[in-house]
Amino acid sequence: MKTFLIFVLSFSFFTSEAPTAPAINSKAITFELKNINGETISLNSFKDSKGIILTFLTNNCPIAKMYQNRVKALQEKYTKLGFPVVAIDPADSMEDMKKVASEKGFNFYYLHDADQKTSFSYGAIVNTHTCILTKEKEGYKIAYIGAIDDNRDESKITEKYIETAIASILAKEEIKVTTTTAKGCVISYRK
């Protein structure tokens, strides 16, 4: 209860309106954001992909730090299967993002959400909030929203939600679990 109260108080301090995740199977929200190399990246940047793993990640959250290597592993495994990873940072400066990406050897697309509109639109309340976008004839749709897996301690993971969902997509099967609850540090939205 104490943790929940801190979450509510810290969130309400920064914004009077909470982000709401879009519906599963709804059209993906478009964005145009700069990556750490200064290039503008949008959904149209991935014309040859089958989908996108979209995650919201900052550098100072201890839980997000626990997931940095997992996000790199998702990029390594799924880009060649048509699902590149795009990480959006709604909190850190571009300079800090460049520094951490270089130190940690980030291999994924790392985008700066300076005005926080994209993160808010995707309902990102905490770090590691993740969506799977699948490519359809009319554009991308949202196929999954939630956590990457079920435990911040890598040695205790029993459910790999992202990997299971992508396996279903690639097998042209229905995703059994389309929403979960991401756990991480609260993203502070500026008013």
Short mmCIF file of C-alpha atoms in Angstrom, two decimals:
data_model
loop_
_atom_site.label_atom_id
_atom_site.label_comp_id
_atom_site.label_asym_id
_atom_site.label_seq_id
_atom_site.Cartn_x
_atom_site.Cartn_y
_atom_site.Cartn_z
CA MET A 1 0.00 0.00 0.00
CA LYS A 2 2.87 2.35 0.84
CA THR A 3 4.42 1.81 -2.61
CA PHE A 4 1.10 2.44 -4.32
CA LEU A 5 0.58 5.66 -2.36
CA ILE A 6 4.06 6.89 -3.30
CA PHE A 7 3.33 6.02 -6.93
CA VAL A 8 0.05 7.96 -6.89
CA LEU A 9 1.50 10.95 -5.10
CA SER A 10 4.59 11.15 -7.29
CA PHE A 11 2.55 10.79 -10.45
CA SER A 12 -0.06 13.36 -9.47
CA PHE A 13 2.69 15.82 -8.53
CA PHE A 14 3.95 15.95 -12.10
CA THR A 15 0.74 15.87 -14.10
CA SER A 16 -2.95 16.21 -13.52
CA GLU A 17 -3.76 13.78 -16.30
CA ALA A 18 -2.56 10.19 -16.41
CA PRO A 19 -1.58 8.65 -19.72
CA THR A 20 -3.94 5.97 -21.00
CA ALA A 21 -2.74 3.09 -23.13
CA PRO A 22 -4.42 2.77 -26.52
CA ALA A 23 -6.62 -0.26 -27.23
CA ILE A 24 -5.22 -3.52 -28.52
CA ASN A 25 -5.69 -3.78 -32.31
CA SER A 26 -5.99 -0.01 -32.61
CA LYS A 27 -3.89 1.90 -35.11
CA ALA A 28 -0.37 2.65 -33.88
CA ILE A 29 0.29 6.25 -32.95
CA THR A 30 2.66 7.90 -35.38
CA PHE A 31 5.77 9.73 -34.22
CA GLU A 32 8.81 11.53 -35.58
CA LEU A 33 11.62 11.61 -33.04
CA LYS A 34 15.38 12.21 -33.21
CA ASN A 35 17.69 9.32 -32.46
CA ILE A 36 21.06 9.69 -30.73
CA ASN A 37 22.70 10.21 -34.14
CA GLY A 38 20.44 13.19 -34.91
CA GLU A 39 18.34 11.33 -37.50
CA THR A 40 14.56 11.61 -37.49
CA ILE A 41 12.93 8.21 -37.04
CA SER A 42 9.26 7.43 -37.63
CA LEU A 43 7.13 4.35 -38.24
CA ASN A 44 7.84 4.89 -41.96
CA SER A 45 11.53 4.27 -41.23
CA PHE A 46 10.73 0.56 -40.89
CA LYS A 47 9.14 -0.16 -44.27
CA ASP A 48 10.69 -3.64 -44.53
CA SER A 49 9.76 -4.77 -41.02
CA LYS A 50 6.96 -7.11 -39.97
CA GLY A 51 6.53 -5.08 -36.81
CA ILE A 52 8.28 -3.10 -34.11
CA ILE A 53 9.06 -3.74 -30.46
CA LEU A 54 8.50 -0.31 -28.91
CA THR A 55 9.72 0.23 -25.35
CA PHE A 56 9.94 3.25 -23.08
CA LEU A 57 13.22 3.41 -21.22
CA THR A 58 15.16 6.00 -19.22
CA ASN A 59 18.72 5.90 -17.92
CA ASN A 60 18.33 6.74 -14.24
CA CYS A 61 15.69 4.22 -13.20
CA PRO A 62 17.26 1.20 -11.43
CA ILE A 63 14.63 -1.11 -12.94
CA ALA A 64 15.20 0.24 -16.44
CA LYS A 65 18.92 -0.37 -15.95
CA MET A 66 18.11 -4.02 -15.16
CA TYR A 67 16.36 -4.26 -18.53
CA GLN A 68 18.99 -2.61 -20.74
CA ASN A 69 20.70 -5.89 -21.60
CA ARG A 70 17.34 -7.60 -22.16
CA VAL A 71 16.35 -4.87 -24.62
CA LYS A 72 19.70 -5.35 -26.40
CA ALA A 73 19.03 -9.11 -26.54
CA LEU A 74 15.56 -8.51 -28.04
CA GLN A 75 17.15 -6.35 -30.74
CA GLU A 76 19.77 -9.01 -31.45
CA LYS A 77 17.20 -11.81 -31.70
CA TYR A 78 14.22 -10.15 -33.36
CA THR A 79 15.60 -7.62 -35.84
CA LYS A 80 16.59 -10.44 -38.17
CA LEU A 81 13.03 -11.80 -37.82
CA GLY A 82 11.55 -8.43 -38.87
CA PHE A 83 10.90 -6.88 -35.44
CA PRO A 84 13.47 -4.18 -34.64
CA VAL A 85 13.53 -2.61 -31.17
CA VAL A 86 12.80 1.08 -30.78
CA ALA A 87 13.42 2.54 -27.31
CA ILE A 88 11.95 5.93 -26.55
CA ASP A 89 13.33 8.01 -23.70
CA PRO A 90 10.89 10.63 -22.36
CA ALA A 91 13.06 11.89 -19.50
CA ASP A 92 16.79 12.11 -20.16
CA SER A 93 18.68 14.75 -22.12
CA MET A 94 20.04 13.84 -25.53
CA GLU A 95 23.57 14.24 -24.15
CA ASP A 96 22.89 11.74 -21.33
CA MET A 97 21.26 9.34 -23.79
CA LYS A 98 24.32 9.45 -26.08
CA LYS A 99 26.67 8.85 -23.14
CA VAL A 100 24.75 5.85 -21.77
CA ALA A 101 24.18 4.36 -25.24
CA SER A 102 27.91 4.52 -25.90
CA GLU A 103 28.88 3.11 -22.48
CA LYS A 104 26.33 0.28 -22.64
CA GLY A 105 26.71 -0.50 -26.35
CA PHE A 106 23.05 0.00 -27.22
CA ASN A 107 22.32 -1.77 -30.51
CA PHE A 108 18.70 -0.63 -30.81
CA TYR A 109 17.06 2.55 -32.09
CA TYR A 110 17.20 4.99 -29.18
CA LEU A 111 14.90 8.00 -29.60
CA HIS A 112 14.48 11.20 -27.62
CA ASP A 113 10.90 12.17 -26.77
CA ALA A 114 11.70 15.77 -25.85
CA ASP A 115 8.08 16.91 -25.56
CA GLN A 116 6.94 13.58 -24.04
CA LYS A 117 3.90 13.45 -26.35
CA THR A 118 4.69 10.06 -27.88
CA SER A 119 5.30 8.40 -24.52
CA PHE A 120 2.10 9.89 -23.12
CA SER A 121 0.11 8.83 -26.21
CA TYR A 122 1.24 5.22 -25.80
CA GLY A 123 0.17 5.23 -22.13
CA ALA A 124 3.70 4.84 -20.74
CA ILE A 125 3.36 5.29 -16.98
CA VAL A 126 6.54 3.43 -16.04
CA ASN A 127 9.89 2.58 -17.57
CA THR A 128 9.95 -0.65 -19.58
CA HIS A 129 6.33 -0.12 -20.74
CA THR A 130 6.48 -2.02 -24.02
CA CYS A 131 4.27 -2.42 -27.08
CA ILE A 132 4.44 -4.71 -30.06
CA LEU A 133 3.31 -3.06 -33.26
CA THR A 134 2.48 -5.29 -36.21
CA LYS A 135 2.49 -4.16 -39.82
CA GLU A 136 -0.80 -4.38 -41.65
CA LYS A 137 -1.76 -3.20 -45.15
CA GLU A 138 -3.15 0.04 -43.73
CA GLY A 139 -0.20 0.65 -41.37
CA TYR A 140 0.89 -0.54 -37.95
CA LYS A 141 -1.51 -1.75 -35.28
CA ILE A 142 -0.94 -2.37 -31.59
CA ALA A 143 -0.84 -6.10 -30.84
CA TYR A 144 0.52 -6.12 -27.28
CA ILE A 145 1.01 -3.63 -24.42
CA GLY A 146 2.72 -4.25 -21.10
CA ALA A 147 5.82 -5.81 -19.58
CA ILE A 148 8.79 -7.38 -21.35
CA ASP A 149 8.71 -10.31 -18.93
CA ASP A 150 7.42 -11.20 -15.48
CA ASN A 151 10.41 -10.48 -13.24
CA ARG A 152 12.99 -7.75 -12.94
CA ASP A 153 15.39 -10.40 -11.61
CA GLU A 154 16.54 -12.12 -14.78
CA SER A 155 17.25 -15.39 -12.97
CA LYS A 156 13.61 -15.62 -11.83
CA ILE A 157 11.81 -15.01 -15.13
CA THR A 158 9.07 -17.55 -15.84
CA GLU A 159 7.13 -15.66 -18.55
CA LYS A 160 8.72 -13.83 -21.48
CA TYR A 161 5.70 -11.88 -22.71
CA ILE A 162 7.35 -10.17 -25.68
CA GLU A 163 9.01 -13.34 -26.95
CA THR A 164 5.82 -15.38 -26.56
CA ALA A 165 3.73 -12.75 -28.36
CA ILE A 166 6.16 -12.48 -31.27
CA ALA A 167 6.31 -16.27 -31.59
CA SER A 168 2.51 -16.25 -31.94
CA ILE A 169 2.64 -13.46 -34.52
CA LEU A 170 5.27 -15.24 -36.59
CA ALA A 171 3.26 -18.50 -36.41
CA LYS A 172 0.14 -16.54 -37.49
CA GLU A 173 -1.58 -17.53 -34.25
CA GLU A 174 -3.61 -15.41 -31.87
CA ILE A 175 -1.61 -13.80 -29.06
CA LYS A 176 -2.95 -15.35 -25.85
CA VAL A 177 -1.81 -12.55 -23.53
CA THR A 178 -2.18 -9.13 -25.15
CA THR A 179 -1.84 -6.95 -22.03
CA THR A 180 0.22 -7.16 -18.87
CA THR A 181 1.33 -4.62 -16.31
CA ALA A 182 4.80 -3.16 -16.74
CA LYS A 183 6.64 -2.49 -13.51
CA GLY A 184 9.28 0.18 -13.20
CA CYS A 185 9.98 3.73 -12.12
CA VAL A 186 7.20 6.21 -12.75
CA ILE A 187 7.78 8.45 -15.76
CA SER A 188 7.48 12.07 -14.66
CA TYR A 189 5.49 14.09 -17.17
CA ARG A 190 5.99 17.82 -17.25
CA LYS A 191 2.87 19.97 -17.22
#
